[in-house]
Coordinates of C-alpha atoms in Angstrom, one line a residue:
M1 CA -19.4 17.0 18.1
P2 CA -22.3 16.5 20.5
N3 CA -25.2 18.8 21.3
F4 CA -24.4 19.3 24.9
K5 CA -21.6 20.6 27.1
G6 CA -20.9 19.3 30.6
Q7 CA -21.7 22.1 33.0
D8 CA -19.3 23.6 35.5
Q9 CA -16.4 21.6 34.1
S10 CA -12.9 23.0 33.7
V11 CA -11.3 21.5 30.6
K12 CA -7.5 21.6 30.9
K13 CA -5.5 23.1 28.1
F14 CA -2.7 20.8 26.9
V15 CA -0.2 21.4 24.2
V16 CA 0.4 18.3 22.0
E17 CA 4.0 18.3 20.9
K18 CA 3.5 15.4 18.5
A19 CA 0.4 13.5 17.2
Y20 CA 0.3 10.6 14.9
L21 CA -3.1 9.1 13.9
Q22 CA -3.9 6.0 12.0
F23 CA -7.5 5.6 10.7
V24 CA -8.6 2.1 10.0
F25 CA -11.4 1.3 7.6
P26 CA -12.7 -2.3 7.4
F27 CA -14.5 -3.4 4.2
A28 CA -15.8 -6.5 2.4
L29 CA -13.9 -7.6 -0.7
K30 CA -15.8 -8.8 -3.8
K31 CA -15.7 -12.6 -4.1
D32 CA -12.6 -13.9 -5.8
G33 CA -11.4 -10.3 -6.3
A34 CA -8.2 -10.5 -4.2
D35 CA -5.9 -11.4 -7.0
D36 CA -7.1 -8.6 -9.2
L37 CA -6.8 -6.2 -6.3
I38 CA -3.2 -7.3 -5.7
Q39 CA -2.4 -6.7 -9.4
Q40 CA -4.0 -3.2 -9.2
L41 CA -2.1 -2.3 -6.0
R42 CA 1.2 -3.1 -7.6
Q43 CA 0.3 -1.0 -10.6
Q44 CA -0.6 1.9 -8.3
G45 CA 2.9 1.7 -6.6
Y46 CA 1.9 -0.2 -3.5
E47 CA 4.6 -2.6 -2.2
F48 CA 4.0 -5.9 -0.6
F49 CA 5.2 -5.8 3.0
T50 CA 7.5 -8.5 4.4
L51 CA 9.9 -8.5 7.3
D52 CA 12.7 -9.5 4.9
N53 CA 12.5 -6.1 3.2
V54 CA 14.4 -4.1 5.7
H55 CA 14.4 -1.0 3.5
L56 CA 10.7 -0.6 4.4
Q57 CA 11.5 0.0 8.1
D58 CA 11.5 3.8 7.7
K59 CA 9.5 4.3 4.6
Y60 CA 5.9 4.7 5.9
Y61 CA 6.2 6.3 9.3
G62 CA 7.6 9.8 8.9
D63 CA 10.6 10.3 11.1
H64 CA 10.1 6.9 12.8
I65 CA 11.5 3.5 12.3
V66 CA 9.8 0.1 12.9
S67 CA 12.6 -2.5 13.4
H68 CA 11.7 -5.6 11.5
Y69 CA 14.3 -7.5 13.5
H70 CA 12.5 -6.7 16.8
M71 CA 9.1 -7.4 15.2
E72 CA 10.1 -11.0 14.5
R73 CA 10.6 -11.5 18.2
I74 CA 7.6 -9.8 19.6
F75 CA 4.9 -12.3 18.4
L76 CA 4.6 -16.0 19.1
P77 CA 5.9 -18.2 16.3
N78 CA 2.5 -19.5 15.3
I79 CA 1.3 -15.9 14.9
E80 CA 4.0 -14.7 12.5
P81 CA 2.8 -16.6 9.4
I82 CA -0.6 -14.9 9.8
I83 CA 0.5 -11.3 10.3
F84 CA 3.7 -11.5 8.3
P85 CA 3.1 -13.8 5.3
T86 CA 6.3 -14.2 3.2
D87 CA 4.4 -14.3 -0.1
S88 CA 1.4 -12.4 -1.5
T89 CA -0.2 -15.6 -2.6
K90 CA -0.6 -16.9 0.9
K91 CA -4.3 -16.4 1.5
G92 CA -4.2 -17.4 5.1
G93 CA -2.4 -14.3 6.2
F94 CA -2.6 -10.5 6.3
R95 CA -1.3 -9.5 2.9
R96 CA -0.2 -5.9 3.5
F97 CA 0.5 -3.5 0.6
S98 CA 1.8 -0.1 1.5
K99 CA 2.5 3.2 -0.3
A100 CA 4.2 6.3 1.0
F101 CA 2.4 9.5 0.1
N102 CA 4.2 12.2 2.2
Q103 CA 1.8 14.9 1.0
E104 CA 0.3 17.9 2.7
Y105 CA -3.5 18.4 2.9
F106 CA -5.9 20.5 4.9
L107 CA -9.0 19.8 7.0
K108 CA -11.5 22.5 7.8
G109 CA -14.4 22.1 10.1
K110 CA -16.8 24.5 11.8
Y111 CA -14.3 25.2 14.7
L112 CA -11.1 23.9 13.3
Q113 CA -8.8 24.5 10.4
T114 CA -5.4 22.8 10.1
N115 CA -3.0 21.2 7.7
F116 CA -2.0 17.6 8.1
H117 CA 0.7 15.4 6.6
L118 CA -0.5 12.2 5.0
L119 CA 2.4 9.7 5.6
S120 CA 1.2 6.5 4.0
I121 CA -1.6 4.1 3.3
D122 CA -1.9 0.4 3.9
I123 CA -4.3 -1.9 2.1
I124 CA -4.5 -5.2 4.0
I125 CA -6.1 -8.2 2.4
C126 CA -7.3 -10.6 5.1
P127 CA -8.8 -14.2 5.0
F128 CA -12.5 -14.6 4.3
Q129 CA -12.8 -11.7 1.9
I130 CA -12.2 -9.0 4.5
G131 CA -10.0 -6.1 3.9
M132 CA -8.7 -3.2 6.0
M133 CA -7.4 0.2 4.9
D134 CA -5.1 2.2 7.2
I135 CA -4.4 5.9 6.6
R136 CA -1.4 7.3 8.6
V137 CA -1.5 11.0 9.4
E138 CA 0.9 13.3 11.2
L139 CA -0.6 16.5 12.7
P140 CA 1.3 19.8 13.1
D141 CA 3.5 20.2 16.2
N142 CA 2.1 22.1 19.2
M143 CA -1.6 21.8 18.5
S144 CA -3.9 22.0 21.4
Y145 CA -5.3 18.8 22.9
S146 CA -8.8 19.8 22.0
E147 CA -7.8 20.5 18.4
V148 CA -6.3 17.1 18.1
M149 CA -9.5 15.5 19.5
E150 CA -11.6 17.6 17.1
F151 CA -9.4 16.6 14.1
T152 CA -9.7 13.0 15.0
D153 CA -13.5 13.2 15.4
L154 CA -14.0 15.0 12.1
F155 CA -11.6 12.8 10.0
R156 CA -13.0 9.5 11.2
V157 CA -16.5 10.3 9.9
M158 CA -16.6 8.7 6.4
E159 CA -20.1 9.9 5.5
P160 CA -21.7 12.6 7.6
L161 CA -25.3 11.8 8.5
I162 CA -25.9 14.7 10.9
D163 CA -25.4 18.5 10.5
E164 CA -22.5 18.8 12.9
Y165 CA -20.3 16.8 10.5
S166 CA -21.6 18.2 7.2
D167 CA -19.7 21.4 7.2
I168 CA -16.2 20.2 6.5
Q169 CA -13.7 20.5 3.7
V170 CA -10.7 18.3 3.1
G171 CA -8.0 18.1 0.4
T172 CA -5.8 20.7 -1.3
K173 CA -6.4 24.3 -2.2
S174 CA -6.9 23.3 -5.8
H175 CA -9.3 20.4 -5.1
S176 CA -11.2 19.8 -1.9
Y177 CA -14.0 17.5 -0.8
K178 CA -17.0 17.8 1.5
E179 CA -16.8 14.2 2.7
I180 CA -13.9 12.0 4.0
K181 CA -15.3 9.2 1.9
D182 CA -14.9 11.2 -1.3
F183 CA -11.4 12.3 -0.3
V184 CA -10.3 8.7 0.3
F185 CA -12.1 7.0 -2.6
E186 CA -11.8 9.7 -5.3
S187 CA -8.4 11.3 -4.5
L188 CA -6.3 8.9 -2.5
C189 CA -7.5 5.5 -3.6
P190 CA -10.0 5.8 -6.5
F191 CA -9.3 2.3 -7.7
M192 CA -10.6 0.7 -4.5
K193 CA -14.2 1.4 -5.3
D194 CA -14.2 -1.4 -7.9
F195 CA -13.2 -4.0 -5.3
L196 CA -15.6 -3.2 -2.5
D197 CA -18.4 -5.6 -2.1
Q198 CA -21.5 -3.5 -1.9
K199 CA -24.2 -6.1 -2.8
N200 CA -25.8 -5.5 0.6
T201 CA -28.6 -3.1 -0.1
N202 CA -29.6 -2.8 3.5
S203 CA -26.3 -1.2 4.5
S204 CA -26.8 2.4 5.7
Y205 CA -23.2 3.5 5.1
F206 CA -20.7 3.5 2.3
G207 CA -18.7 0.3 2.2
S208 CA -20.3 -1.0 5.3
L209 CA -20.1 -4.6 6.4
P210 CA -23.8 -5.4 7.1
F211 CA -22.8 -7.1 10.4
Y212 CA -20.5 -4.3 11.6
I213 CA -21.2 -0.6 12.4
D214 CA -18.4 1.1 10.6
E215 CA -19.7 4.5 9.6
R216 CA -16.7 5.9 11.5
L217 CA -13.1 4.8 11.2
Y218 CA -11.3 3.2 14.1
V219 CA -8.3 5.3 15.3
I220 CA -4.9 4.3 16.5
G221 CA -3.2 7.3 18.0
Y222 CA 0.1 8.4 19.5
I223 CA -0.2 11.7 21.4
A224 CA 2.9 13.2 23.0
L225 CA 2.3 16.0 25.5
Q226 CA 4.7 18.5 27.1
E227 CA 6.8 17.1 30.0
D228 CA 5.0 19.2 32.7
S229 CA 1.5 18.2 31.6
M230 CA -0.7 16.8 34.4
V231 CA -2.9 14.1 32.9
D232 CA -6.0 13.3 34.9
V233 CA -9.0 10.9 34.5
E234 CA -11.1 13.5 32.7
E235 CA -8.6 14.1 29.9
I236 CA -8.1 10.4 29.5
Y237 CA -11.8 10.0 29.3
R238 CA -11.9 12.7 26.6
L239 CA -9.3 10.7 24.6
G240 CA -11.1 7.4 24.8
N241 CA -14.4 9.0 23.6
I242 CA -12.7 11.4 21.2
S243 CA -14.3 14.5 22.6
G244 CA -13.2 17.7 20.9
F245 CA -15.4 20.8 20.7
D246 CA -19.1 20.9 21.4
N247 CA -21.7 22.6 19.1
K248 CA -20.7 26.0 20.4
G249 CA -17.0 25.5 19.8
H250 CA -16.0 24.9 23.4
P251 CA -13.8 22.0 24.5
F252 CA -15.8 19.4 26.3
I253 CA -15.4 16.2 28.3
G254 CA -18.6 14.4 27.5
A255 CA -19.4 13.3 31.1
K256 CA -20.0 14.9 34.4
N257 CA -20.0 12.1 37.0
P258 CA -16.4 11.5 38.4
A259 CA -17.4 8.0 39.5
Y260 CA -18.5 7.2 36.0
M261 CA -15.3 8.4 34.5
K262 CA -13.3 6.4 37.1
R263 CA -15.2 3.2 36.1
F264 CA -14.3 4.0 32.5
Y265 CA -10.7 4.4 33.5
D266 CA -10.6 1.1 35.3
N267 CA -12.0 -0.8 32.3
H268 CA -10.2 0.9 29.4
V269 CA -6.9 2.2 30.6
Y270 CA -3.6 0.4 30.8
D271 CA -1.5 2.5 33.3
R272 CA 1.5 0.4 34.1
W273 CA 3.7 3.5 33.5
A274 CA 1.4 6.2 35.0
D275 CA 1.6 9.1 35.5
E276 CA 3.9 9.4 32.5
T277 CA 2.3 7.1 29.9
Y278 CA -1.2 5.6 29.4
Y279 CA -2.7 3.3 26.8
V280 CA -6.4 3.9 26.3
I281 CA -8.6 1.3 24.5
T282 CA -12.2 1.8 23.6
D283 CA -14.6 0.8 20.8
Y284 CA -13.4 3.9 18.9
M285 CA -9.7 4.4 19.6
F286 CA -6.6 2.6 20.8
S287 CA -4.1 5.3 21.8
C288 CA -0.9 6.0 23.7
I289 CA -0.8 9.3 25.5
T290 CA 2.5 10.2 27.0
K291 CA 4.6 13.0 28.4
S292 CA 7.9 11.1 27.9
Q293 CA 10.7 12.8 26.2
G294 CA 13.7 12.0 24.0
E295 CA 14.5 8.4 23.1
L296 CA 11.7 6.9 25.2
A297 CA 9.0 9.0 23.4
H298 CA 10.5 8.0 20.0
M299 CA 10.4 4.3 21.1
L300 CA 6.7 4.6 22.2
A301 CA 5.7 6.0 18.8
N302 CA 7.6 3.3 17.0
Q303 CA 5.7 0.7 19.0
M304 CA 2.3 2.2 18.0
F305 CA 3.4 1.9 14.3
G306 CA 4.8 -1.6 14.8
Q307 CA 4.1 -4.2 17.4
Y308 CA 1.0 -2.6 18.9
Y309 CA -0.4 -1.8 15.5
Y310 CA -0.2 -5.5 14.5
S311 CA -1.7 -6.6 17.8
F312 CA -4.6 -4.3 17.3
L313 CA -5.1 -5.4 13.7
L314 CA -5.2 -9.1 14.7
F315 CA -7.8 -8.6 17.4
Y316 CA -9.8 -6.1 15.4
Y317 CA -9.9 -8.7 12.6
Y318 CA -11.0 -11.3 15.1
R319 CA -13.9 -9.1 16.1
I320 CA -14.9 -8.5 12.5
I321 CA -14.7 -12.1 11.3
L322 CA -16.5 -13.5 14.4
M323 CA -19.3 -11.1 13.9
K324 CA -19.4 -12.0 10.2
L325 CA -19.7 -15.7 11.0
T326 CA -22.5 -15.1 13.5
Y327 CA -24.3 -12.9 11.0
D328 CA -23.9 -15.6 8.3
Q329 CA -25.5 -18.2 10.6
R330 CA -28.5 -16.0 11.2
R331 CA -28.8 -15.1 7.5
I332 CA -29.0 -18.8 6.4
H333 CA -31.1 -19.9 9.3
K334 CA -34.4 -19.5 7.6
G335 CA -33.4 -20.9 4.2
R336 CA -31.4 -23.8 5.7
N337 CA -29.5 -24.2 2.4
E338 CA -27.4 -27.3 2.9
V339 CA -24.5 -26.1 0.8
E340 CA -24.4 -22.7 2.7
V341 CA -24.5 -24.6 6.1
D342 CA -21.7 -26.8 5.1
T343 CA -19.7 -23.8 3.9
L344 CA -20.2 -22.0 7.1
I345 CA -19.2 -25.0 9.2
V346 CA -16.0 -25.2 7.2
Q347 CA -15.3 -21.5 7.6
I348 CA -15.8 -21.6 11.4
T349 CA -13.6 -24.6 11.6
E350 CA -10.8 -23.1 9.5
F351 CA -10.9 -19.9 11.4
S352 CA -10.7 -21.6 14.7
A353 CA -7.9 -24.0 13.6
K354 CA -5.8 -21.7 11.4
I355 CA -6.4 -18.1 12.3
Y356 CA -7.7 -17.6 15.9
N357 CA -5.2 -17.6 18.7
P358 CA -6.0 -16.4 22.2
E359 CA -2.3 -15.5 22.9
V360 CA -0.3 -13.5 20.3
N361 CA 2.5 -11.7 22.2
S362 CA 5.7 -13.1 23.7
R363 CA 6.4 -10.0 25.9
L364 CA 4.7 -9.1 29.2
A365 CA 3.6 -5.6 28.2
G366 CA 2.3 -6.9 24.9
K367 CA 0.4 -9.7 26.6
E368 CA -1.2 -7.3 29.1
I369 CA -2.2 -4.8 26.4
S370 CA -3.6 -7.6 24.2
S371 CA -5.7 -8.7 27.2
Y372 CA -7.2 -5.2 27.2
L373 CA -7.8 -5.4 23.5
K374 CA -9.6 -8.7 23.8
K375 CA -11.7 -7.5 26.7
V376 CA -12.8 -4.2 25.2
L377 CA -13.4 -5.6 21.7
G378 CA -15.4 -8.5 23.3
I379 CA -13.3 -11.3 21.6
D380 CA -13.9 -14.0 24.1
N381 CA -17.7 -13.6 24.1
L382 CA -17.9 -13.5 20.4
F383 CA -15.7 -16.6 20.1
N384 CA -17.9 -18.5 22.6
Q385 CA -21.0 -17.4 20.6
V386 CA -19.4 -18.7 17.3
N387 CA -18.6 -22.0 19.0
K388 CA -22.2 -22.2 20.1
T389 CA -23.2 -21.4 16.5
L390 CA -21.0 -24.3 15.3
N391 CA -22.6 -26.7 17.7
D392 CA -26.1 -25.6 16.7
L393 CA -25.2 -26.0 13.0
Y394 CA -24.0 -29.6 13.6
K395 CA -27.2 -30.4 15.5
N396 CA -29.4 -28.9 12.8
Q397 CA -27.4 -30.7 10.1
E398 CA -27.7 -34.0 11.9
R399 CA -31.5 -33.4 12.4
M400 CA -32.0 -32.5 8.8
T401 CA -29.9 -35.5 7.6
S402 CA -31.8 -37.9 9.8
K403 CA -35.1 -36.5 8.7
R404 CA -34.1 -36.8 5.1
H405 CA -32.9 -40.4 5.5
N406 CA -36.1 -41.4 7.3
S407 CA -38.3 -39.9 4.5
L408 CA -36.2 -41.6 1.9
L409 CA -36.4 -44.9 3.8
Q410 CA -40.2 -44.7 4.0
I411 CA -40.5 -44.0 0.2
L412 CA -38.2 -46.9 -0.7
T413 CA -40.0 -49.2 1.7
L414 CA -43.3 -48.3 0.2
Y415 CA -42.1 -48.8 -3.3
A416 CA -40.4 -52.1 -2.4
V417 CA -43.6 -53.5 -0.8
V418 CA -46.1 -52.2 -3.5
S419 CA -43.9 -53.2 -6.5
G420 CA -43.2 -56.6 -4.9
I421 CA -46.8 -57.3 -4.4
Y422 CA -48.2 -55.9 -7.6
G423 CA -45.5 -55.4 -10.1
M424 CA -43.8 -58.8 -9.9
N425 CA -47.0 -60.8 -9.7
L426 CA -49.4 -58.9 -12.0
V427 CA -47.7 -57.4 -15.0
I428 CA -44.1 -58.8 -15.0
Q429 CA -45.0 -61.7 -17.3
N430 CA -46.0 -59.2 -20.1
W431 CA -42.6 -57.7 -20.0
E432 CA -40.7 -60.9 -20.7
G433 CA -39.1 -61.2 -24.1
E434 CA -40.9 -59.0 -26.6
I435 CA -43.1 -56.5 -24.7
K436 CA -46.8 -56.9 -25.4
W437 CA -47.8 -53.2 -25.6
D438 CA -51.4 -54.0 -26.7
K439 CA -52.1 -55.7 -23.5
I440 CA -51.4 -52.5 -21.5
L441 CA -54.6 -51.1 -22.9
H442 CA -56.6 -53.9 -21.3
Y443 CA -55.0 -53.8 -17.8
T444 CA -57.3 -53.7 -14.7
I445 CA -56.9 -50.9 -12.3
F446 CA -54.7 -52.9 -10.1
E447 CA -52.4 -53.8 -13.0
D448 CA -52.3 -50.1 -14.0
I449 CA -51.2 -49.3 -10.4
A450 CA -48.6 -52.0 -10.5
L451 CA -47.2 -50.6 -13.9
L452 CA -47.2 -47.1 -12.6
V453 CA -45.4 -48.1 -9.4
A454 CA -42.8 -50.1 -11.3
L455 CA -42.1 -47.4 -13.8
S456 CA -42.0 -44.6 -11.3
G457 CA -39.8 -46.7 -9.1
I458 CA -37.3 -47.1 -11.9
G459 CA -37.5 -43.4 -12.7
I460 CA -37.1 -42.3 -9.0
S461 CA -34.2 -44.7 -8.6
S462 CA -32.5 -43.2 -11.7
V463 CA -33.0 -39.7 -10.5
M464 CA -31.6 -40.6 -7.0
A465 CA -28.6 -42.2 -8.6
I466 CA -27.9 -39.1 -10.7
Q467 CA -28.3 -36.9 -7.6
A468 CA -26.0 -39.1 -5.6
V469 CA -23.3 -38.7 -8.3
K470 CA -23.8 -34.9 -8.5
S471 CA -23.6 -34.7 -4.7
Y472 CA -20.4 -36.7 -4.7
I473 CA -18.8 -34.5 -7.3
K474 CA -19.9 -31.3 -5.4
E475 CA -18.5 -32.7 -2.2
K476 CA -15.2 -33.4 -3.9
K477 CA -15.1 -29.8 -5.2
R478 CA -16.0 -28.3 -1.8
G479 CA -13.2 -30.3 -0.3
K480 CA -10.7 -28.8 -2.6
K481 CA -12.1 -25.2 -2.3
K482 CA -10.1 -22.7 -0.2
Y483 CA -12.4 -20.7 2.0
L484 CA -9.7 -18.3 3.2

């Protein structure tokens, strides 16, 4: 809800026959907390999602069905183990737990009041202590386009930081909340607060990843318009930027320059089936807007719950983890902790080898939409940056190792020379057989130096031997450790 309204703009009035919205909240899991979270999810009635459980096809999506048979053939074979792990113990995949709610709630804002149907919630445990929550919502039939945009804009704000978003209520008549954050983490999923990693004191927002701006939820949307609706560039721009009502309660577009909106259209809109169906991808929303009817409309909604949902999750996760790895490199740069550097190198290598895949879909439309997701979310640039980070880490590690070896060699050479000259020739005879302790009191300064060098050399050698054994044991443990 911005503080301006584009002047001399006519905002078209559309009727939205059907609107399904999915709000995605990424979060950091507490270290080694995944197993406890899985146990808690099962106790709360969440079910582990696998393609083998065909009874789940119509459980979480309202009147829609996501065919597991078709889902198995949409993605490349090397992608399936990542997004569809067959067991909840497989830490290298997206372990999805879902629960159907099917409950009615209301949302009230300054210029909007409406009921909505909460269909289901997914809690997805991803590799590298990252999690994602997905909240599926169905809006009432025949809302106006502006009302749908306003609802989306209000619901995605977890914690309002400006006045325009502070005047909301959400919940039921008996119990409502003034923040979406409280509604989610006190009413819907109160147990989740115990598993969020909030050690980062510099984070400005609840549950924030310190390397990711997530004060607002990402939105996956399906919006079905009436068949005679005339969709233009301005309304698609409104969708991509989630422009509902301005601060006076008027529908607004958020831009005035047609050339600017056209450039936005060219970079963010997949229009293979225009002027009937468009896919809009931005930093805030991935949506299908269509005026298709009947079976085709039903199929498009199914895709947004199924294949395109998983395509988005995969690239969205890529974006998050790539930013996390870059952030970790900057965080440890000053301290140059060897263990942390080694851990980061292993994490980057494991992500690149086991998780990251530039191609995920086997169908043409899926490949083309994935290319838009990659471009808009900046996956290629982030991946290149992480590769550069890996090269820098290797160079720094080699430089540090070389410097440490040179210093060690200098120390050992010094001790070998000094102890050889002084220790063996000056005081060694007093240590043969029974040590003559009384003669130590009568040593000359050179003999004192020789004794000191000999004893300190023995001590340093012993310490170095102990450290070598400890390093070997730690290296063995790190080799067995699972970083996913």
